[in-house]
Amino acid sequence: MYDTSDIRKGLKVLMDGNPWTIIEFQFVKPGKGAAFTRTVFKNLLNGKTKEMNIRSGEKLEPANVDTRDMQFLYKEAGDLVFMDQSNYEQVSISAEMVGKAADLMKDNLPCTVLFFNERAIDVTLPTFVFLEVTASEPGVRGDTSGNVQKPATVETGATVGVPLFIRVGDTIKIDTRTHEYVERVAK
Amino acid sequence: MTSPGLMRGRILAIDGELAILRGERGDARVHARPGWRPGDLVEGEAVVRAFSGGDYPAPATEVARLPRRRLALLQARAVAVAALRRFFAERDFLEVETPLLVPSPGLELHLDAVAAGAGYLITSPEYQMKRLLAAGLERIYQVCKCFRAGEHGVHHAGEFTMVEWYRGFAGLDAIVRDTEELVAAVVRAVAGGPEAGPDAAPVARVAGRSIDVSPPWPRMTVRDAMRTWAGVEVIGDEPAPDLVAAVRAAGIAVADGTAWDDAFFAGFVARVDPALAALDRPVILEDWPAPLAALARRKPDDPRTALRFEAYVGGIELANAFGELTDPVEQRARFVHDQAARRERGRAVYPIDDKLIAALAEGLPPSAGIALGFDRLVMLATGAAAIDDVLAFATAEL
């Protein structure tokens, strides 16, 4: 069991039969009152969040979750298929559960897959991915001031905002946490 | 132009393999080279960045390096403590130092002490300072470390610095004035550069907001705050279930069987804290209901109310003050009650400080005193976002 002193970002706990991860917490102690930790949990199955005050002395049950490094193979009928390269075991997760991150996944991408009770429930991408631009309008000449961006579609189908000088065929670096363009990569 | 890692300056001193250079931007330690003598103008490899915020290279290792912002905050901290000592000296307070290692730490339901040797580290210097008051010292203050187990957050550190002061033969109003003037003086010393001018208002900074801390500060009673912001009428001697019902009626979740103080703080934390944080002036929150009296005397004309106030600046609880309880019989009864409450909740039970009770019995003059979180004051004066930022090293860095 965890107590309030174990609370940290990323701690995985079991509540109401669901796995949750802690995304925010704050220690609160009014003058002569009891201490508690204001904690924001995210449900690992559906992404919903909730805030709870955990009083000092209260316990949290660890969730039976673990992670494995796997390679993304392909999409198939709404599922994402991954392979463990050490034993060639394959698992699939519905693209819906992975959400927006699925749009940045290219075949053979190394990922970290999260398991709850031995079932794959989520995937974490590397912080940066490198993808080729497959469609984007040419930038308007002269309009290069400030932070002007235009939409570009990359090979996985995702659309990201890019600077005007980016052209079809360029490879760009994208931050998977924010889905934002970082830089153009030299070929 | 000097290359990165190099600093130019005159040698002030040489100590073995290190030399201290005085450069244009401050002093720094550099690796001494053979043949160097004090007074020489040299160029050397810096060991530690110059203290005055100079542009010298940081040490190369992660362990030795501190963010420049931290160094600036530690300088501000030193300015703050100097201003504080000046403040008390001007008012004829005697600085005292009482032991940190004691047999009986503060006995409070919600404070856990750190065990050390045969005793505990203090959670506040209160008991020993009151013995000094009883011994005849009339105006005393102390700046010391206090230790509280399990407290760590944006405004809490398990080891922190307390400023505590007492006035014999004085009431809470004198302490309110001290607090307002001390905070203004420290904020002015830290935040007000020469450009601010002597007449500029002292302005504290919290979460990017400015708070004018010029005295006098607005005052509000705890009952008014609870009524205004939480919609809860607090009486002070109502049974716990009544208060639980009142807090619930205000739309705040509290479990059945919740104790009086827990029900109170459920309402306070949910509604009063955010409201206090939104004020652009500090506030003296006074007249605490008797169940939250701690070591405060009850009002002679209103036993449901304790002579206690807390000072809030930008929502940060900066200080807690008591019109001191001087009655040894009531003091012992409160300690016994606190021990029982701790035992009931499965917490460590600390011994009663019999020497404090004996001192009260000998005669503590009517007194008032206050404990102020010095680290929080430095945060307010500098705009630092977390207590760890104003400590030389946070626990996690040790």
mmCIF file with all atom_site columns, C-alpha atoms in Angstrom, chain B residues 216-288:
data_model
loop_
_atom_site.group_PDB
_atom_site.id
_atom_site.type_symbol
_atom_site.label_atom_id
_atom_site.label_alt_id
_atom_site.label_comp_id
_atom_site.label_asym_id
_atom_site.label_entity_id
_atom_site.label_seq_id
_atom_site.pdbx_PDB_ins_code
_atom_site.Cartn_x
_atom_site.Cartn_y
_atom_site.Cartn_z
_atom_site.occupancy
_atom_site.B_iso_or_equiv
_atom_site.pdbx_formal_charge
_atom_site.auth_seq_id
_atom_site.auth_comp_id
_atom_site.auth_asym_id
_atom_site.auth_atom_id
_atom_site.pdbx_PDB_model_num
ATOM 1  C CA . PRO B 1 216 ? -1.917  48.724 8.733  1.00 0.00 ? 216 PRO B CA 1
ATOM 2  C CA . TRP B 1 217 ? -3.408  45.556 7.294  1.00 0.00 ? 217 TRP B CA 1
ATOM 3  C CA . PRO B 1 218 ? -7.123  44.848 6.937  1.00 0.00 ? 218 PRO B CA 1
ATOM 4  C CA . ARG B 1 219 ? -8.490  42.673 9.755  1.00 0.00 ? 219 ARG B CA 1
ATOM 5  C CA . MET B 1 220 ? -11.283 40.137 9.642  1.00 0.00 ? 220 MET B CA 1
ATOM 6  C CA . THR B 1 221 ? -12.633 37.653 12.152 1.00 0.00 ? 221 THR B CA 1
ATOM 7  C CA . VAL B 1 222 ? -12.568 33.949 11.353 1.00 0.00 ? 222 VAL B CA 1
ATOM 8  C CA . ARG B 1 223 ? -16.334 33.761 11.776 1.00 0.00 ? 223 ARG B CA 1
ATOM 9  C CA . ASP B 1 224 ? -16.859 36.579 9.262  1.00 0.00 ? 224 ASP B CA 1
ATOM 10 C CA . ALA B 1 225 ? -14.517 34.874 6.802  1.00 0.00 ? 225 ALA B CA 1
ATOM 11 C CA . MET B 1 226 ? -16.362 31.559 7.149  1.00 0.00 ? 226 MET B CA 1
ATOM 12 C CA . ARG B 1 227 ? -19.748 33.254 6.856  1.00 0.00 ? 227 ARG B CA 1
ATOM 13 C CA . THR B 1 228 ? -18.759 35.436 3.884  1.00 0.00 ? 228 THR B CA 1
ATOM 14 C CA . TRP B 1 229 ? -16.834 32.966 1.782  1.00 0.00 ? 229 TRP B CA 1
ATOM 15 C CA . ALA B 1 230 ? -17.966 29.511 2.896  1.00 0.00 ? 230 ALA B CA 1
ATOM 16 C CA . GLY B 1 231 ? -21.535 30.357 3.907  1.00 0.00 ? 231 GLY B CA 1
ATOM 17 C CA . VAL B 1 232 ? -20.941 28.540 7.189  1.00 0.00 ? 232 VAL B CA 1
ATOM 18 C CA . GLU B 1 233 ? -21.959 29.960 10.557 1.00 0.00 ? 233 GLU B CA 1
ATOM 19 C CA . VAL B 1 234 ? -19.358 28.888 13.131 1.00 0.00 ? 234 VAL B CA 1
ATOM 20 C CA . ILE B 1 235 ? -20.315 29.241 16.781 1.00 0.00 ? 235 ILE B CA 1
ATOM 21 C CA . GLY B 1 236 ? -17.414 27.633 18.612 1.00 0.00 ? 236 GLY B CA 1
ATOM 22 C CA . ASP B 1 237 ? -19.084 25.382 21.145 1.00 0.00 ? 237 ASP B CA 1
ATOM 23 C CA . GLU B 1 238 ? -21.564 23.575 18.902 1.00 0.00 ? 238 GLU B CA 1
ATOM 24 C CA . PRO B 1 239 ? -21.319 19.767 18.788 1.00 0.00 ? 239 PRO B CA 1
ATOM 25 C CA . ALA B 1 240 ? -19.282 18.403 15.873 1.00 0.00 ? 240 ALA B CA 1
ATOM 26 C CA . PRO B 1 241 ? -22.309 16.934 14.021 1.00 0.00 ? 241 PRO B CA 1
ATOM 27 C CA . ASP B 1 242 ? -23.924 20.400 13.934 1.00 0.00 ? 242 ASP B CA 1
ATOM 28 C CA . LEU B 1 243 ? -20.875 21.919 12.286 1.00 0.00 ? 243 LEU B CA 1
ATOM 29 C CA . VAL B 1 244 ? -20.651 18.974 9.875  1.00 0.00 ? 244 VAL B CA 1
ATOM 30 C CA . ALA B 1 245 ? -24.276 19.646 8.877  1.00 0.00 ? 245 ALA B CA 1
ATOM 31 C CA . ALA B 1 246 ? -23.605 23.371 8.391  1.00 0.00 ? 246 ALA B CA 1
ATOM 32 C CA . VAL B 1 247 ? -20.548 22.677 6.201  1.00 0.00 ? 247 VAL B CA 1
ATOM 33 C CA . ARG B 1 248 ? -22.534 20.161 4.168  1.00 0.00 ? 248 ARG B CA 1
ATOM 34 C CA . ALA B 1 249 ? -25.411 22.595 3.759  1.00 0.00 ? 249 ALA B CA 1
ATOM 35 C CA . ALA B 1 250 ? -22.872 24.946 2.161  1.00 0.00 ? 250 ALA B CA 1
ATOM 36 C CA . GLY B 1 251 ? -22.201 22.271 -0.477 1.00 0.00 ? 251 GLY B CA 1
ATOM 37 C CA . ILE B 1 252 ? -18.861 21.005 0.850  1.00 0.00 ? 252 ILE B CA 1
ATOM 38 C CA . ALA B 1 253 ? -18.419 17.244 1.185  1.00 0.00 ? 253 ALA B CA 1
ATOM 39 C CA . VAL B 1 254 ? -17.639 15.991 4.712  1.00 0.00 ? 254 VAL B CA 1
ATOM 40 C CA . ALA B 1 255 ? -17.984 12.430 5.984  1.00 0.00 ? 255 ALA B CA 1
ATOM 41 C CA . ASP B 1 256 ? -20.237 11.446 8.869  1.00 0.00 ? 256 ASP B CA 1
ATOM 42 C CA . GLY B 1 257 ? -18.416 11.331 12.179 1.00 0.00 ? 257 GLY B CA 1
ATOM 43 C CA . THR B 1 258 ? -15.932 14.020 11.131 1.00 0.00 ? 258 THR B CA 1
ATOM 44 C CA . ALA B 1 259 ? -14.347 15.801 14.091 1.00 0.00 ? 259 ALA B CA 1
ATOM 45 C CA . TRP B 1 260 ? -15.139 19.485 14.780 1.00 0.00 ? 260 TRP B CA 1
ATOM 46 C CA . ASP B 1 261 ? -11.742 20.759 13.638 1.00 0.00 ? 261 ASP B CA 1
ATOM 47 C CA . ASP B 1 262 ? -11.729 18.622 10.482 1.00 0.00 ? 262 ASP B CA 1
ATOM 48 C CA . ALA B 1 263 ? -15.209 19.874 9.528  1.00 0.00 ? 263 ALA B CA 1
ATOM 49 C CA . PHE B 1 264 ? -14.071 23.455 10.114 1.00 0.00 ? 264 PHE B CA 1
ATOM 50 C CA . PHE B 1 265 ? -10.988 23.055 7.929  1.00 0.00 ? 265 PHE B CA 1
ATOM 51 C CA . ALA B 1 266 ? -12.960 21.295 5.188  1.00 0.00 ? 266 ALA B CA 1
ATOM 52 C CA . GLY B 1 267 ? -14.932 24.528 4.800  1.00 0.00 ? 267 GLY B CA 1
ATOM 53 C CA . PHE B 1 268 ? -11.916 26.745 5.377  1.00 0.00 ? 268 PHE B CA 1
ATOM 54 C CA . VAL B 1 269 ? -9.672  25.058 2.824  1.00 0.00 ? 269 VAL B CA 1
ATOM 55 C CA . ALA B 1 270 ? -12.404 24.782 0.185  1.00 0.00 ? 270 ALA B CA 1
ATOM 56 C CA . ARG B 1 271 ? -13.692 28.367 0.349  1.00 0.00 ? 271 ARG B CA 1
ATOM 57 C CA . VAL B 1 272 ? -11.713 30.686 2.629  1.00 0.00 ? 272 VAL B CA 1
ATOM 58 C CA . ASP B 1 273 ? -8.203  29.786 1.419  1.00 0.00 ? 273 ASP B CA 1
ATOM 59 C CA . PRO B 1 274 ? -8.950  30.561 -2.260 1.00 0.00 ? 274 PRO B CA 1
ATOM 60 C CA . ALA B 1 275 ? -10.680 33.812 -1.260 1.00 0.00 ? 275 ALA B CA 1
ATOM 61 C CA . LEU B 1 276 ? -7.695  34.883 0.857  1.00 0.00 ? 276 LEU B CA 1
ATOM 62 C CA . ALA B 1 277 ? -5.374  34.064 -2.033 1.00 0.00 ? 277 ALA B CA 1
ATOM 63 C CA . ALA B 1 278 ? -7.307  36.428 -4.307 1.00 0.00 ? 278 ALA B CA 1
ATOM 64 C CA . LEU B 1 279 ? -6.936  39.488 -2.015 1.00 0.00 ? 279 LEU B CA 1
ATOM 65 C CA . ASP B 1 280 ? -4.486  42.184 -3.087 1.00 0.00 ? 280 ASP B CA 1
ATOM 66 C CA . ARG B 1 281 ? -3.736  43.126 0.534  1.00 0.00 ? 281 ARG B CA 1
ATOM 67 C CA . PRO B 1 282 ? -2.554  41.023 3.467  1.00 0.00 ? 282 PRO B CA 1
ATOM 68 C CA . VAL B 1 283 ? -5.174  40.188 6.068  1.00 0.00 ? 283 VAL B CA 1
ATOM 69 C CA . ILE B 1 284 ? -5.099  39.593 9.814  1.00 0.00 ? 284 ILE B CA 1
ATOM 70 C CA . LEU B 1 285 ? -7.547  36.762 10.421 1.00 0.00 ? 285 LEU B CA 1
ATOM 71 C CA . GLU B 1 286 ? -8.447  37.018 14.099 1.00 0.00 ? 286 GLU B CA 1
ATOM 72 C CA . ASP B 1 287 ? -10.768 35.701 16.813 1.00 0.00 ? 287 ASP B CA 1
ATOM 73 C CA . TRP B 1 288 ? -10.391 31.987 16.219 1.00 0.00 ? 288 TRP B CA 1
#
